[in-house]
Structure formats: C-alpha cells, structure tokens
Coordinates of C-alpha atoms and ligand atoms in Angstrom, one line a residue:
X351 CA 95.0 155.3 135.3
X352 CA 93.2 155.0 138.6
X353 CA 91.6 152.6 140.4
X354 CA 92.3 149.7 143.1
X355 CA 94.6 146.6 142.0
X356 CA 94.4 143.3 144.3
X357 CA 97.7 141.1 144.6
X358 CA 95.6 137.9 145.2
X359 CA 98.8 136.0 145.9
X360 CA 100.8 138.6 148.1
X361 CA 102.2 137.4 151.4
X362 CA 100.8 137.4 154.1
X363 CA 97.6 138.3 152.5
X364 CA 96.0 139.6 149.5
X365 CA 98.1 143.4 148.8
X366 CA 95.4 146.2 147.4
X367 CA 97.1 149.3 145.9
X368 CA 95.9 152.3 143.7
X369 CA 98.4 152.5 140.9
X370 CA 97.5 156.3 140.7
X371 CA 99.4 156.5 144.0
X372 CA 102.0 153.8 143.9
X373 CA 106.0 154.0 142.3
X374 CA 108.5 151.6 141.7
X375 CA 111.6 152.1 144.2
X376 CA 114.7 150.6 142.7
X377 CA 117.4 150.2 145.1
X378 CA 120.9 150.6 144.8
X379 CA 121.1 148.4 141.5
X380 CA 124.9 149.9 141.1
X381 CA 127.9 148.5 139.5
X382 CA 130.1 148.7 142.3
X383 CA 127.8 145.7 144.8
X384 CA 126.5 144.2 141.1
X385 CA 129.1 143.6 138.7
X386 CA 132.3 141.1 138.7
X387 CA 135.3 143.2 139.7
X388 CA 133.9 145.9 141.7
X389 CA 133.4 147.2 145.3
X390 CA 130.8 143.8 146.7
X391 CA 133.4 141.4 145.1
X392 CA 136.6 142.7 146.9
X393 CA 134.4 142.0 150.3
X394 CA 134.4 138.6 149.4
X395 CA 131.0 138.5 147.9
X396 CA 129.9 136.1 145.3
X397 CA 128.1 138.8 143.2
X398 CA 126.3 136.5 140.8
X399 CA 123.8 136.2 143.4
X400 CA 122.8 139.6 142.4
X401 CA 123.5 139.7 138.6
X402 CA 120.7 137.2 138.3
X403 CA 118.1 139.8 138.7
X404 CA 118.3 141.9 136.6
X405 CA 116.7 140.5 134.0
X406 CA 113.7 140.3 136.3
X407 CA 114.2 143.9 138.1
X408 CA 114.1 145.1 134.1
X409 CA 110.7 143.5 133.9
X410 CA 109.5 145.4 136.8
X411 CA 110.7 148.5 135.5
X412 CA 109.5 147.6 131.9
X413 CA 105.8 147.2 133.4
X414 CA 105.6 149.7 136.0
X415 CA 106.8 152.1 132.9
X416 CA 104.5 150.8 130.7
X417 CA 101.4 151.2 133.4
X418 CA 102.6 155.0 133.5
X419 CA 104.0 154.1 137.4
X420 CA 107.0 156.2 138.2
X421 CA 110.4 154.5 138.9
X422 CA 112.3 155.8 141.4
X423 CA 116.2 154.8 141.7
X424 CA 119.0 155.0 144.7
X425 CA 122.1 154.8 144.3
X426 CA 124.8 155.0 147.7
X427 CA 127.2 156.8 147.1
X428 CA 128.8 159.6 149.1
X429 CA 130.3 163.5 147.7
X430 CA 134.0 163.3 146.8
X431 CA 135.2 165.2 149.9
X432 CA 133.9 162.4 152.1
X433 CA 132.0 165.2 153.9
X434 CA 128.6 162.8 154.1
X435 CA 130.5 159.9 155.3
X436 CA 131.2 158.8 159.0
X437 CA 134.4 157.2 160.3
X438 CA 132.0 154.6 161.5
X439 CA 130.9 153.6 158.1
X440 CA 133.9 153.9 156.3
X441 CA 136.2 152.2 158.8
X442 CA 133.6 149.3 159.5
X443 CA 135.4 146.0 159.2
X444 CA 138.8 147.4 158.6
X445 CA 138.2 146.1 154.7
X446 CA 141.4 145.9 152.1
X447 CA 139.6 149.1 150.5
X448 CA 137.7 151.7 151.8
X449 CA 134.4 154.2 150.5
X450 CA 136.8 156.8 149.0
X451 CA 139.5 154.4 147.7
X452 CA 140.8 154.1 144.5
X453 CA 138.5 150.5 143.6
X454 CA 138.2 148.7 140.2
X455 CA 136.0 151.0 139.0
X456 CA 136.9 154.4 139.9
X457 CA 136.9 155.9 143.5
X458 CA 134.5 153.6 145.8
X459 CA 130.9 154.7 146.6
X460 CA 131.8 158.1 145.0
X461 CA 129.1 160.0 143.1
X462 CA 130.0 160.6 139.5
X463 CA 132.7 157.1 139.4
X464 CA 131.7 154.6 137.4
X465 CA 130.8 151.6 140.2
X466 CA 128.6 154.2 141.9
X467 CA 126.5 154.3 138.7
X468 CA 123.4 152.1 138.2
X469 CA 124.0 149.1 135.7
X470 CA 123.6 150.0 131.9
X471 CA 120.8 147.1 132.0
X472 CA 118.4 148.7 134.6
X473 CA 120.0 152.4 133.6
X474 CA 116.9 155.0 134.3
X475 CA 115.4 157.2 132.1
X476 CA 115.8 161.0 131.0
X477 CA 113.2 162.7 134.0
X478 CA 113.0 159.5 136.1
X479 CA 114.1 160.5 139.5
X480 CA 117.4 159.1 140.8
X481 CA 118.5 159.7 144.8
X482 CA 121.9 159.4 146.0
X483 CA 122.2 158.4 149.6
X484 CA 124.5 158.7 151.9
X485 CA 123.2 156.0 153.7
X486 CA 121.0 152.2 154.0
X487 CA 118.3 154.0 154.2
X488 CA 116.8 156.2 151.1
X489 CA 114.9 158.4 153.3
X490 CA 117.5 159.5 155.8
X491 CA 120.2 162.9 154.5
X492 CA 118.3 162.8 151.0
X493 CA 114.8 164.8 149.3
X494 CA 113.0 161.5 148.6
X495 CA 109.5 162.5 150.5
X496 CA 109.8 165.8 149.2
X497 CA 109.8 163.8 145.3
X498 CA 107.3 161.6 147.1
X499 CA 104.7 164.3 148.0
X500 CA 105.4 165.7 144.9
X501 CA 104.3 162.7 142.9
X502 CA 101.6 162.3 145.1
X503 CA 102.8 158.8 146.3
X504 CA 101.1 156.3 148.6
X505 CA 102.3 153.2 148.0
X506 CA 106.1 152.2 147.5
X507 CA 107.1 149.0 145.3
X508 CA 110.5 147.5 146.3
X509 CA 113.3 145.8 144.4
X510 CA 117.1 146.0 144.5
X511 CA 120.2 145.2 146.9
X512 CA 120.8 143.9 149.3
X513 CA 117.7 142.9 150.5
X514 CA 118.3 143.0 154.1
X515 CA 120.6 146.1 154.4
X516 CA 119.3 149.1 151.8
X517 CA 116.1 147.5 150.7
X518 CA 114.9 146.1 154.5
X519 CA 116.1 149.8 156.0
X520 CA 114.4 151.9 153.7
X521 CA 111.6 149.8 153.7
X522 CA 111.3 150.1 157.5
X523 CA 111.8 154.0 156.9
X524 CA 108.9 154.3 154.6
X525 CA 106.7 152.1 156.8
X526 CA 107.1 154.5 159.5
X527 CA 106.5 157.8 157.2
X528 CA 102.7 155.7 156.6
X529 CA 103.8 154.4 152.8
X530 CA 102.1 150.9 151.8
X531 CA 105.2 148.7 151.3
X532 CA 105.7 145.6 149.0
X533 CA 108.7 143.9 148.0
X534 CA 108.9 142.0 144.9
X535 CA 110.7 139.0 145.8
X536 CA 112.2 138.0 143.2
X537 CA 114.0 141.3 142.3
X538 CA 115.4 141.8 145.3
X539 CA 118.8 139.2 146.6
X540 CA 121.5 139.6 149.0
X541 CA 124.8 138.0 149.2
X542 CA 123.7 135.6 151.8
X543 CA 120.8 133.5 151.0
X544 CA 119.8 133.1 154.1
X545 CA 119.4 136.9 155.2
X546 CA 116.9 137.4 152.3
X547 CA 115.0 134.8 153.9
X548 CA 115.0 135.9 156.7
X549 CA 114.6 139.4 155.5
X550 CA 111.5 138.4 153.7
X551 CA 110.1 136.3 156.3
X552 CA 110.4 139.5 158.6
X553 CA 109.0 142.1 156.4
X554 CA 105.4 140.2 156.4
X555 CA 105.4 138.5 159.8
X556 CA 102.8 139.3 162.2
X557 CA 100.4 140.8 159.5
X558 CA 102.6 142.6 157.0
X559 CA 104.7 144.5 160.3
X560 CA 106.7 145.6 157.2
X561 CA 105.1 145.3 154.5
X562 CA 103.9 142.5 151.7
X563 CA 105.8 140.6 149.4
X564 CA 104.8 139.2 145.8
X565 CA 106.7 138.1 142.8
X566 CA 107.4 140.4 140.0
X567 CA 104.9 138.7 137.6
X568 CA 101.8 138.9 140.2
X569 CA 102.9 143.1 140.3
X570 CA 103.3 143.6 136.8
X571 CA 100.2 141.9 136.2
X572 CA 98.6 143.8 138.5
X573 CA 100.0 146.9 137.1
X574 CA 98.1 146.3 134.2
X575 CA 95.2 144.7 135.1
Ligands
C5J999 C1 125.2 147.5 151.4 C2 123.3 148.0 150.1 N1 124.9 146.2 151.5 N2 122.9 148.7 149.0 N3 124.5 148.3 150.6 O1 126.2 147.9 151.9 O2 122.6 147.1 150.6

C-alpha cells in the first residue's frame, strides 16, 4: 500500500506522490450544475460540457477505489433555513431563480433536494466521506481537514465542477493548508472552455504555483503501479 508513485507525464513536471497519503477529492459532481433541466441550465449553461465526464471521473473513482485510495466528495449546498447563505451569494446576478427557490429539482442548492445530490453515476459509497459546503471552497465553514488529518492525508487528487470556481478555490485552499495538489484534467470541465484553460494553465504556471495536472489514465496508472 505504500510507497512513492511518479506521474512521468504531469505538468509542469514529473508529480511524485505516496498513495499511502493521497485521496481522491471529487468536487461538486451534483445534479443540479450536471444534469439537463436543473439549476447550471436555467443560468444559461450548456451542461453537456460537464455530462461528458463522468464517464471518465467514474474511472478515477473506479481506480483510486480499487488502489484502496479514499474518495472524498463535496457537494454545495446550503441548510434549508438559508442560515449558511449570504445575501451576496444568493442575490449575485439577480438570476430568474435563486439558492432556496423552488428549481427543477427540488429547492436549489438545498441539502437533502434532489439537484443538491451527487449524480447516481459517480454516487459515493456506504463510509466514503461526503462534505457539504456552504461555499467554492471545500475547506472554508466545513470539517474537511479534520477528515483529512484523520485519514492521514498528504496529497489531494482533484476532479469535478467547475474547474475554475469550486475545483480552482479549493485547490488554492488546500495549497495553502501544505496539501500536494493535482488535477486530473480530464475530469474536471467548466461551462466555458476557455476558463478551464485558463484555470489549468494557472494551477501549474511558474512551477506548479498551484499544483500539477495529469490526465486520468497517467493517475490511475499510477495508482496501481
Ligand atoms: C459554481 C461550482 N460554479 N461547483 N459552483 O457555482 O463550481
């Protein structure tokens, strides 16, 4: 179970991990920014974009269980009273419906409603641990480096929505708690194209200021290897 793994191909350069220490961070793969219908496609997103993934975020999580590396999952969502959620973020762009509204699929961004839920596809296991956020960032107003210490957890692998909002944030949050960071490329997306780019391109600029980033089939190899 323990020992060193070497992403040979990892931007910007090679990624070495000990899969002892590492766990699979699955962000915010819910039904509500995924799936045709719900909260993502009433902003006007073309959510296809992120449907595409899954098949290739449940290969992640398919090797990581497989290697015996815990999966982690997020989910944002806030409590029914709206206690955990600012007027700032639920007026933000005066949208047609609100966090709290009555959406396609239950209440929107509520815990317990059916869009706040992860997709059946990528669903997480009995004892896998699942963290519901109040905000982009899985770290901030939620136990995850409690769970972390717990688990004994050094390195963090990424996938999920949208790249540059939840993944990039709490990515930047666990770079600055001192977690190795790398994103699997291809099991992330975003709405725009062009913001994962850019995300991407920002995450391993100037020497990895962020973190590394390697396609799903380097990591799983490398999660058995
Ligand atoms: C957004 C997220 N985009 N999970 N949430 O509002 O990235």
């Amino acid at each position: 179970m323990s020992g060193v793994r070497v992403i040979a191909a990892a931007e910007p350069f090679p990624f070495a991990f000990d899969r002892a220490k590492t766990a699979v961070i699955v962000i915010d793969m819910q039904r509500d920014f995924v799936e045709p219908g719900g909260f993502g496609e009433t902003l006007g997103n073309d959510v296809t974009r992120l449907q595409a993934i899954i098949p290739t975020v449940a290969t992640l999580i398919a090797g990581a269980r497989a290697a015996g590396v815990p999966v982690i999952h997020t989910r944002e969502c806030h409590r029914p009273d709206l206690s955990d959620l600012p007027p700032a973020k639920r007026d933000r762009g005066n949208p047609r419906l609100r966090i709290g509204d009555a959406g396609p699929m239950g209440r929107i961004l509520i815990a317990g409603e059916p869009g706040a839920d992860i997709v059946p596809e990528l669903y997480p296991l009995p004892g896998e641990v699942v963290i519901d956020k109040p905000g982009k960032g899985a770290f901030y107003a939620t136990d995850l480096s409690d769970h972390l210490a717990r688990m004994g957890v050094t390195t963090l692998i990424f996938a999920g929505v949208t790249t540059e909002v939840c993944v990039q944030t709490t990515m930047r949050e666990a770079n600055d708690r001192g977690f190795e960071c790398l994103l699997a490329e291809d099991s992330t997306e975003s709405y725009f194209p062009e913001f994962k780019a850019a995300a991407i391109a920002m995450i391993r600029a100037q020497g990895a200021i962020v973190g590394w980033t390697a396609n799903t089939a380097a990591i799983v190899e490398a999660l058995h290897g």
